[in-house]
Amino acid sequence: MIDLKSMLPEELAQYIQGLGQPAFRAMQVFRWLHQGVESFDEMSNLPKALREKLASECRLSSPTVRHKQVSRLDGTIKYLWQLWDGNFVETVLMRYKYGNTICVSCQVGCNMGCVFCASTIGGKARDLAPSEILDQIIFTQKDSGERVSNIVMMGMGEPLDNFDNMLRFLNLVNHPSGLNIGMRHISVSTCGLIKKIDKLASLGLQLTLSVSLHAPEDHTRSQLMPVNQGIGVNALMDACRRYFQTTGRRISYEYAVIDGVNDSDDQADRLADLLKGQSGHVNLIALNDVKESPLKPSRRVRQFQQRLESHGITVTVRRRLGSDIDASCGQLRRRSMKEEISGAEKESAG
Ligand code: SAH
């Protein structure tokens, strides 16, 4: 079955024209798809024969809400979606004064193996198609009645490990006849795949690249993030500098502060040293609890921040949203259907 919603407008036009239809039909279909219709019959301005033809050749993805949780603390909403093949992914909608930010997943699970993150437990089941990344936004808007203005690719998965689908998703979501969300309202977060950082740089997109750094020296970073082994912090920082030179976009460095692991003054000094001469900024994240991990949040976040600031580094501390519903960074996880359904039933019973 053809995945229409993953097609760029020009590809859609080619396909529709191939069916003997005029080109303008393609944009009609494109608009309907991006509005989140759940059947071809809803595409009411298309001739019936075309709707039937599309229904016989194409798959119209619409994930179902398997579970929805709303934080009592801050109104953050977490969705667990069931995909067409029975896999699950999570999406988080965060409400800020300046607009809503959605955190989308790009893979079912993750292969990167970061020791502090729940998304990688059990590895990666598969990549998400562009349409499946997009659907998280379309159907979150539809279900919640809220409009999304900013996107962060910081849910489950490693965006640069699903590069082509990520790129197609970015082009789709950015399209004026679709959701029309500007690149400057989109952040892509990576654990640091340097070849892919260079590839992204060459495209010159105006999005914000976030790099998950988490430690300034190889010894610690390789322990926390296996992806660092064989690459190393210096090579990563070189790639980040090239990215800035090529795109003119500052990088945001994410740093989850972990008790006794990466929170010493000495490490703050080394981190500042790494960032010298770069106009990047550091986003500190209080480590969120993942029950399989023995790591604890640092008690020195404030001191660590001040130490960095004393070197002239711009630092922000990420607000923790949705912590009562395990919707914070690193808490999204791939679940088996059995586990999830029994969990959801228990909750609705109690
Ligand atoms: N794969 C991408 C996006 C995933 S998560 C990446 O690695 O950047 C988004 C951010 O949450 C990353 O910076 C990630 O390192 C961080 N994170 C993961 N687990 C966390 C945890 N338990 N507490 C705090 N931050 C965490």
mmCIF file of N, CA, C and O in Angstrom, residues 19 36 46 52 62 78 81 112 130 150 207 227 235 282 310 333 339:
data_model
loop_
_atom_site.group_PDB
_atom_site.id
_atom_site.type_symbol
_atom_site.label_atom_id
_atom_site.label_comp_id
_atom_site.label_asym_id
_atom_site.label_seq_id
_atom_site.Cartn_x
_atom_site.Cartn_y
_atom_site.Cartn_z
ATOM 1 N N LEU A 19 -2.615 8.859 -12.375
ATOM 2 C CA LEU A 19 -3.952 8.257 -12.337
ATOM 3 C C LEU A 19 -4.891 8.937 -13.346
ATOM 4 O O LEU A 19 -6.101 8.710 -13.340
ATOM 5 N N GLY A 36 -5.646 15.656 8.748
ATOM 6 C CA GLY A 36 -5.914 14.481 9.569
ATOM 7 C C GLY A 36 -7.223 13.769 9.272
ATOM 8 O O GLY A 36 -7.857 13.247 10.181
ATOM 9 N N LEU A 46 -13.212 15.679 -3.825
ATOM 10 C CA LEU A 46 -12.652 14.800 -4.870
ATOM 11 C C LEU A 46 -13.774 13.974 -5.495
ATOM 12 O O LEU A 46 -14.708 13.579 -4.801
ATOM 13 N N GLU A 52 -12.202 6.299 -4.444
ATOM 14 C CA GLU A 52 -12.191 4.825 -4.420
ATOM 15 C C GLU A 52 -10.854 4.273 -4.887
ATOM 16 O O GLU A 52 -10.322 3.328 -4.304
ATOM 17 N N SER A 62 -3.720 6.527 10.533
ATOM 18 C CA SER A 62 -4.178 7.367 11.638
ATOM 19 C C SER A 62 -3.979 6.568 12.913
ATOM 20 O O SER A 62 -4.644 5.563 13.140
ATOM 21 N N LYS A 78 0.547 13.546 27.750
ATOM 22 C CA LYS A 78 1.346 12.497 27.106
ATOM 23 C C LYS A 78 0.412 11.511 26.410
ATOM 24 O O LYS A 78 -0.528 11.015 27.007
ATOM 25 N N TRP A 81 0.471 6.282 21.395
ATOM 26 C CA TRP A 81 -0.226 5.968 20.146
ATOM 27 C C TRP A 81 0.026 4.525 19.760
ATOM 28 O O TRP A 81 1.150 4.045 19.886
ATOM 29 N N MET A 112 20.719 3.687 20.513
ATOM 30 C CA MET A 112 21.920 4.400 20.912
ATOM 31 C C MET A 112 22.477 3.962 22.264
ATOM 32 O O MET A 112 23.639 4.166 22.558
ATOM 33 N N PRO A 130 7.972 9.145 7.645
ATOM 34 C CA PRO A 130 7.700 10.580 7.773
ATOM 35 C C PRO A 130 6.243 10.841 8.200
ATOM 36 O O PRO A 130 5.976 11.675 9.063
ATOM 37 N N ASN A 150 5.554 24.980 18.225
ATOM 38 C CA ASN A 150 6.969 24.587 18.206
ATOM 39 C C ASN A 150 7.101 23.071 18.277
ATOM 40 O O ASN A 150 6.307 22.417 18.940
ATOM 41 N N LEU A 207 16.786 25.336 11.313
ATOM 42 C CA LEU A 207 16.299 24.746 12.570
ATOM 43 C C LEU A 207 17.370 24.884 13.657
ATOM 44 O O LEU A 207 18.501 25.315 13.380
ATOM 45 N N VAL A 227 27.722 5.732 22.089
ATOM 46 C CA VAL A 227 27.974 6.330 20.778
ATOM 47 C C VAL A 227 29.274 7.147 20.764
ATOM 48 O O VAL A 227 29.874 7.358 19.712
ATOM 49 N N ALA A 235 36.252 15.251 18.369
ATOM 50 C CA ALA A 235 35.720 15.145 17.002
ATOM 51 C C ALA A 235 34.285 15.668 16.945
ATOM 52 O O ALA A 235 33.885 16.305 15.969
ATOM 53 N N VAL A 282 24.354 26.288 26.820
ATOM 54 C CA VAL A 282 24.186 25.014 27.524
ATOM 55 C C VAL A 282 22.820 24.969 28.198
ATOM 56 O O VAL A 282 22.413 25.913 28.862
ATOM 57 N N SER A 310 30.402 31.688 35.249
ATOM 58 C CA SER A 310 31.600 32.461 35.600
ATOM 59 C C SER A 310 32.611 32.457 34.450
ATOM 60 O O SER A 310 33.510 33.286 34.402
ATOM 61 N N ARG A 333 9.197 5.595 26.750
ATOM 62 C CA ARG A 333 9.678 4.247 26.475
ATOM 63 C C ARG A 333 8.747 3.498 25.543
ATOM 64 O O ARG A 333 7.574 3.754 25.446
ATOM 65 N N GLU A 339 1.950 -5.359 28.027
ATOM 66 C CA GLU A 339 2.301 -4.556 29.198
ATOM 67 C C GLU A 339 1.412 -3.310 29.270
ATOM 68 O O GLU A 339 0.838 -2.984 30.300
#
